[in-house]
Every structure is written in C-alpha cells, then in structure tokens.
mmCIF file of C-alpha atoms in Angstrom:
data_model
loop_
_atom_site.group_PDB
_atom_site.id
_atom_site.type_symbol
_atom_site.label_atom_id
_atom_site.label_comp_id
_atom_site.label_asym_id
_atom_site.label_seq_id
_atom_site.Cartn_x
_atom_site.Cartn_y
_atom_site.Cartn_z
ATOM 1 C CA MET X 1 -4.067 9.543 -11.317
ATOM 2 C CA SER X 2 -4.218 13.286 -10.415
ATOM 3 C CA ALA X 3 -0.559 14.165 -10.408
ATOM 4 C CA ALA X 4 -1.640 17.468 -8.386
ATOM 5 C CA LEU X 5 -3.745 14.906 -5.617
ATOM 6 C CA ALA X 6 -1.104 12.265 -5.420
ATOM 7 C CA PRO X 7 2.330 13.511 -6.904
ATOM 8 C CA ARG X 8 5.623 11.391 -6.785
ATOM 9 C CA LEU X 9 6.618 10.621 -3.198
ATOM 10 C CA THR X 10 10.246 10.662 -2.628
ATOM 11 C CA GLY X 11 12.102 9.378 0.554
ATOM 12 C CA ARG X 12 15.331 8.414 1.521
ATOM 13 C CA ASN X 13 15.314 4.806 -0.314
ATOM 14 C CA VAL X 14 12.135 4.685 -2.043
ATOM 15 C CA THR X 15 10.097 6.375 -4.619
ATOM 16 C CA LEU X 16 6.419 6.003 -5.249
ATOM 17 C CA GLU X 17 5.760 7.078 -8.660
ATOM 18 C CA GLN X 18 2.542 7.149 -10.709
ATOM 19 C CA ALA X 19 2.098 3.680 -12.498
ATOM 20 C CA VAL X 20 2.510 4.066 -16.161
ATOM 21 C CA ALA X 21 2.695 1.625 -19.267
ATOM 22 C CA ALA X 22 6.898 1.660 -19.000
ATOM 23 C CA HIS X 23 6.556 0.045 -15.694
ATOM 24 C CA ASP X 24 4.478 -2.875 -16.837
ATOM 25 C CA ALA X 25 7.005 -5.196 -18.354
ATOM 26 C CA ALA X 26 9.099 -5.041 -15.172
ATOM 27 C CA LEU X 27 6.398 -5.802 -12.942
ATOM 28 C CA ALA X 28 5.189 -8.482 -14.905
ATOM 29 C CA ALA X 29 8.648 -9.662 -14.980
ATOM 30 C CA LEU X 30 8.780 -9.595 -11.172
ATOM 31 C CA VAL X 31 5.810 -11.820 -10.623
ATOM 32 C CA ASP X 32 6.218 -14.136 -13.323
ATOM 33 C CA GLU X 33 9.444 -15.115 -11.424
ATOM 34 C CA ASP X 34 7.251 -17.105 -8.982
ATOM 35 C CA ARG X 35 3.743 -16.377 -9.078
ATOM 36 C CA SER X 36 3.205 -18.611 -5.963
ATOM 37 C CA ALA X 37 5.029 -16.047 -3.870
ATOM 38 C CA TYR X 38 1.962 -14.160 -3.712
ATOM 39 C CA PRO X 39 -0.703 -16.548 -2.240
ATOM 40 C CA TRP X 40 -3.164 -13.507 -0.895
ATOM 41 C CA THR X 41 -3.174 -10.973 -4.023
ATOM 42 C CA LEU X 42 -4.792 -11.166 -7.275
ATOM 43 C CA MET X 43 -1.760 -10.631 -9.409
ATOM 44 C CA PRO X 44 -2.070 -9.614 -13.329
ATOM 45 C CA ALA X 45 -1.106 -12.138 -15.702
ATOM 46 C CA GLY X 46 1.808 -10.531 -17.941
ATOM 47 C CA GLU X 47 2.734 -7.145 -19.284
ATOM 48 C CA ALA X 48 -0.947 -6.961 -20.907
ATOM 49 C CA GLY X 49 -2.520 -7.835 -17.598
ATOM 50 C CA PHE X 50 -0.742 -5.126 -15.840
ATOM 51 C CA ALA X 51 -1.789 -2.540 -18.268
ATOM 52 C CA ALA X 52 -5.303 -3.873 -18.068
ATOM 53 C CA GLN X 53 -4.981 -3.572 -14.437
ATOM 54 C CA ARG X 54 -3.648 0.198 -14.462
ATOM 55 C CA SER X 55 -6.739 1.073 -16.822
ATOM 56 C CA ALA X 56 -9.228 -0.615 -14.672
ATOM 57 C CA LEU X 57 -7.925 0.893 -11.211
ATOM 58 C CA SER X 58 -7.842 4.329 -12.610
ATOM 59 C CA GLU X 59 -11.127 4.202 -13.515
ATOM 60 C CA THR X 60 -12.428 3.327 -10.098
ATOM 61 C CA GLY X 61 -10.446 6.480 -8.818
ATOM 62 C CA ARG X 62 -7.911 4.487 -7.372
ATOM 63 C CA LEU X 63 -4.351 6.346 -7.392
ATOM 64 C CA LEU X 64 -1.927 3.545 -7.999
ATOM 65 C CA TYR X 65 1.944 3.604 -7.712
ATOM 66 C CA THR X 66 4.824 1.896 -8.765
ATOM 67 C CA VAL X 67 7.470 1.339 -5.656
ATOM 68 C CA LEU X 68 10.953 2.194 -6.850
ATOM 69 C CA VAL X 69 14.161 1.136 -5.220
ATOM 70 C CA GLY X 70 17.329 2.472 -7.011
ATOM 71 C CA GLY X 71 14.978 3.343 -10.232
ATOM 72 C CA HIS X 72 14.014 -0.095 -10.454
ATOM 73 C CA PRO X 73 10.180 -1.106 -10.016
ATOM 74 C CA VAL X 74 10.114 -3.377 -6.961
ATOM 75 C CA GLY X 75 6.289 -3.528 -6.323
ATOM 76 C CA GLN X 76 3.192 -1.607 -6.146
ATOM 77 C CA THR X 77 0.874 0.103 -3.826
ATOM 78 C CA ALA X 78 -2.254 2.451 -4.188
ATOM 79 C CA PHE X 79 -4.365 5.064 -2.256
ATOM 80 C CA TYR X 80 -7.935 4.196 -2.866
ATOM 81 C CA ASP X 81 -11.687 4.564 -1.358
ATOM 82 C CA LEU X 82 -10.950 8.390 -1.108
ATOM 83 C CA GLU X 83 -14.046 10.167 0.779
ATOM 84 C CA PHE X 84 -14.701 13.767 0.405
ATOM 85 C CA PHE X 85 -17.160 15.055 3.222
ATOM 86 C CA ALA X 86 -15.884 18.546 3.856
ATOM 87 C CA GLY X 87 -15.981 20.104 0.424
ATOM 88 C CA ARG X 88 -12.383 20.230 0.277
ATOM 89 C CA ALA X 89 -10.107 19.524 -2.927
ATOM 90 C CA GLU X 90 -8.340 16.510 -0.782
ATOM 91 C CA PRO X 91 -10.031 13.667 0.454
ATOM 92 C CA ASP X 92 -11.125 13.370 4.262
ATOM 93 C CA VAL X 93 -10.627 9.866 4.836
ATOM 94 C CA CYS X 94 -8.777 6.938 2.412
ATOM 95 C CA GLU X 95 -7.283 3.825 2.443
ATOM 96 C CA ILE X 96 -3.987 2.338 1.446
ATOM 97 C CA GLY X 97 -3.622 -0.977 -0.349
ATOM 98 C CA HIS X 98 -3.160 -2.979 -3.564
ATOM 99 C CA THR X 99 0.318 -3.539 -1.899
ATOM 100 C CA TRP X 100 2.767 -6.110 -3.034
ATOM 101 C CA TYR X 101 6.436 -6.382 -3.107
ATOM 102 C CA ALA X 102 9.141 -8.738 -4.866
ATOM 103 C CA PRO X 103 10.077 -11.397 -2.431
ATOM 104 C CA ALA X 104 13.931 -10.235 -2.148
ATOM 105 C CA PHE X 105 12.309 -6.484 -0.601
ATOM 106 C CA ARG X 106 9.948 -8.069 1.799
ATOM 107 C CA ARG X 107 10.825 -7.642 5.565
ATOM 108 C CA THR X 108 13.234 -4.815 4.720
ATOM 109 C CA PHE X 109 13.127 -0.950 4.527
ATOM 110 C CA VAL X 110 10.604 -1.010 1.703
ATOM 111 C CA ASN X 111 7.042 -1.492 3.354
ATOM 112 C CA SER X 112 8.187 0.964 6.366
ATOM 113 C CA GLU X 113 9.449 3.680 3.882
ATOM 114 C CA CYS X 114 6.371 3.064 1.503
ATOM 115 C CA LYS X 115 3.910 3.293 4.532
ATOM 116 C CA ARG X 116 5.960 6.539 6.179
ATOM 117 C CA LEU X 117 5.680 8.499 2.672
ATOM 118 C CA MET X 118 1.846 7.356 1.799
ATOM 119 C CA LEU X 119 0.710 8.034 5.857
ATOM 120 C CA GLY X 120 2.604 11.262 5.833
ATOM 121 C CA HIS X 121 0.961 12.537 2.295
ATOM 122 C CA ALA X 122 -2.488 11.519 3.781
ATOM 123 C CA PHE X 123 -2.386 13.034 7.021
ATOM 124 C CA ASP X 124 0.371 16.048 6.510
ATOM 125 C CA THR X 125 -0.771 16.841 2.914
ATOM 126 C CA TRP X 126 -4.329 15.730 2.841
ATOM 127 C CA HIS X 127 -4.778 16.292 6.509
ATOM 128 C CA CYS X 128 -7.214 13.068 6.435
ATOM 129 C CA GLY X 129 -9.175 12.286 9.523
ATOM 130 C CA ARG X 130 -8.661 8.566 9.224
ATOM 131 C CA VAL X 131 -6.666 6.334 7.168
ATOM 132 C CA ALA X 132 -7.560 2.402 6.743
ATOM 133 C CA LEU X 133 -5.876 -0.653 5.800
ATOM 134 C CA ARG X 134 -7.308 -4.066 4.847
ATOM 135 C CA THR X 135 -6.227 -7.589 4.128
ATOM 136 C CA ASP X 136 -7.204 -11.264 3.718
ATOM 137 C CA ALA X 137 -8.139 -11.969 7.416
ATOM 138 C CA ARG X 138 -5.811 -15.299 6.698
ATOM 139 C CA ASN X 139 -3.018 -13.192 5.949
ATOM 140 C CA THR X 140 -1.097 -13.122 9.451
ATOM 141 C CA ALA X 141 1.953 -11.740 8.027
ATOM 142 C CA SER X 142 0.386 -8.498 6.921
ATOM 143 C CA ARG X 143 -2.096 -8.048 9.892
ATOM 144 C CA HIS X 144 1.047 -8.698 12.036
ATOM 145 C CA ALA X 145 2.773 -5.997 10.239
ATOM 146 C CA MET X 146 -0.092 -3.520 10.715
ATOM 147 C CA GLU X 147 -0.315 -4.224 14.322
ATOM 148 C CA ARG X 148 3.304 -3.515 14.862
ATOM 149 C CA LEU X 149 3.106 -0.180 13.409
ATOM 150 C CA GLY X 150 0.239 0.538 15.829
ATOM 151 C CA LEU X 151 -2.831 0.506 13.706
ATOM 152 C CA THR X 152 -6.288 -0.583 15.179
ATOM 153 C CA PHE X 153 -7.924 -3.617 14.446
ATOM 154 C CA GLU X 154 -11.430 -2.684 13.543
ATOM 155 C CA GLY X 155 -12.928 -6.202 12.792
ATOM 156 C CA VAL X 156 -13.829 -8.694 10.056
ATOM 157 C CA ARG X 157 -15.898 -7.971 7.188
ATOM 158 C CA ARG X 158 -17.092 -11.435 6.161
ATOM 159 C CA ARG X 159 -17.196 -12.668 2.536
ATOM 160 C CA HIS X 160 -16.114 -9.153 1.362
ATOM 161 C CA VAL X 161 -14.309 -9.556 -1.935
ATOM 162 C CA PRO X 162 -12.822 -12.050 -4.307
ATOM 163 C CA ALA X 163 -10.047 -14.090 -2.830
ATOM 164 C CA SER X 164 -6.747 -14.964 -4.487
ATOM 165 C CA THR X 165 -7.492 -18.797 -3.827
ATOM 166 C CA GLY X 166 -11.113 -18.423 -5.371
ATOM 167 C CA GLY X 167 -14.370 -17.620 -4.054
ATOM 168 C CA LEU X 168 -14.874 -14.839 -1.410
ATOM 169 C CA ARG X 169 -12.608 -13.846 1.388
ATOM 170 C CA ASP X 170 -13.023 -12.406 4.743
ATOM 171 C CA THR X 171 -11.347 -8.896 5.301
ATOM 172 C CA ALA X 172 -9.706 -7.770 8.323
ATOM 173 C CA TYR X 173 -9.752 -3.858 8.519
ATOM 174 C CA TYR X 174 -7.216 -2.010 10.603
ATOM 175 C CA SER X 175 -7.088 1.958 11.071
ATOM 176 C CA LEU X 176 -5.113 4.890 11.931
ATOM 177 C CA LEU X 177 -6.462 8.118 13.127
ATOM 178 C CA ALA X 178 -4.814 11.829 12.598
ATOM 179 C CA GLU X 179 -4.005 12.118 16.261
ATOM 180 C CA GLU X 180 -2.160 8.762 16.494
ATOM 181 C CA TRP X 181 -0.245 9.601 13.441
ATOM 182 C CA PRO X 182 2.831 11.536 15.199
ATOM 183 C CA ALA X 183 3.488 8.178 17.416
ATOM 184 C CA VAL X 184 3.407 5.823 14.248
ATOM 185 C CA ARG X 185 5.388 8.429 12.214
ATOM 186 C CA GLU X 186 8.021 7.741 14.902
ATOM 187 C CA ARG X 187 7.875 4.523 14.872
ATOM 188 C CA LEU X 188 8.222 4.043 11.298
ATOM 189 C CA ASP X 189 11.136 6.238 11.157
ATOM 190 C CA ARG X 190 12.848 4.013 13.579
ATOM 191 C CA PHE X 191 11.903 0.870 11.369
ATOM 192 C CA VAL X 192 13.263 2.495 8.091
ATOM 193 C CA ASP X 193 16.554 3.269 9.966
ATOM 194 C CA ALA X 194 17.151 -0.275 11.500
ATOM 195 C CA ALA X 195 15.762 -2.391 8.416
ATOM 196 C CA PRO X 196 18.023 -4.418 6.099
ATOM 197 C CA ARG X 197 19.139 -2.685 2.571
ATOM 198 C CA PRO X 198 18.714 -5.482 -0.044
ATOM 199 C CA THR X 199 20.843 -4.728 -3.360
ATOM 200 C CA VAL X 200 19.127 -3.605 -6.652
ATOM 201 C CA SER X 201 20.789 -5.500 -9.895
#
C-alpha cells in the first residue's frame, strides 16, 4: 500500500491502519473462533492465510486496511479497482470492499465510521467522482446497509466472481457520486452518534 495514497485514517472510535504482518495472528484468531459467521466472504485460513492474502491483494493494487477499535483488530476493509483517468496522482473512481468485521462489532458504530472515513478520503481528499460498493447478491443484510446509507443500486452482474459457497456468484453493485456525498456524510455522522458501543477486551 502506498502510505501517501491511502494513509492511516483515524476517526472518533475507529482507526484504519495499513494491513501488516503484526495484525495477521489477531485477525486469524477472530475468524477461527467461528468461521460459519462469515457466510458471504472468502476468508483466509490461519495466520499464514492472512499473510498470503495481504501479499496477493497488494500485488493487484488493492489498498488493504486493518480495522482497529481501541488498538485491537476487529476486521478488514480495502480500496480497490482504482482508476486514473485525468492524469492525477489520485484516483478518479474507486471501489470499497473486502470488508468484514468480527460478529461482536456488526450493527455497531464500526461499519458506519469505517464508511465515513473511507468515503471521506475518497471524495474529500482524492476528489473521486464515483465510489462503488458490491456484495454477493444473496447477502440481503449488506445490500440493506448500502441502501440505508443512500447508495444507488446499479444492477446485478451475473456469475461474476467465485462465491464463498462454491461456484460463481452474482454480484450486486451500488454506487455513490460526488454530488451525493454531502447528504450521505450527514447520514453517516448521525449513524455513528446513535450506534451501540461494544466493549473491547
């Protein structure tokens, strides 16, 4: 990851830090507690699996973050499919994805604050014109969360990528444009303020 392109992002409760080897063991432990808790995500196996994933994603230009709460890893997320159309050092469009959280941190402030930090970086620092998010078309919880934020459903790409359940999955695409960001930013700030606060041990 280029630290200049995607630096450490710090919010009120959440920090997004470049994924490094020091995070691998803690992330693997979270997943290994109950792998069935991640039905829609292709998760690495063990510490070595997370190390291999970090390397592979970096080689494809993905900017992988570890999600930290109270200094403890609780999940991951990334920028990817960065496109540079205008000759700038920053991307003109991008996607946010590869996102997962430990079960205890779902439906809390964590996802709202992560999206606030990442969308803010994409629109306010990179000055992107468009940011996309995608999910397995069967993942109704993720789709509902995107719609609740105010993202626009663009359609389903059929048999798009490998599915966590085997075979190929259909992918639902959502997007947000620069002119739509201020309203979504206000909504995210309200969600962060109102969301439950889990404790970190």
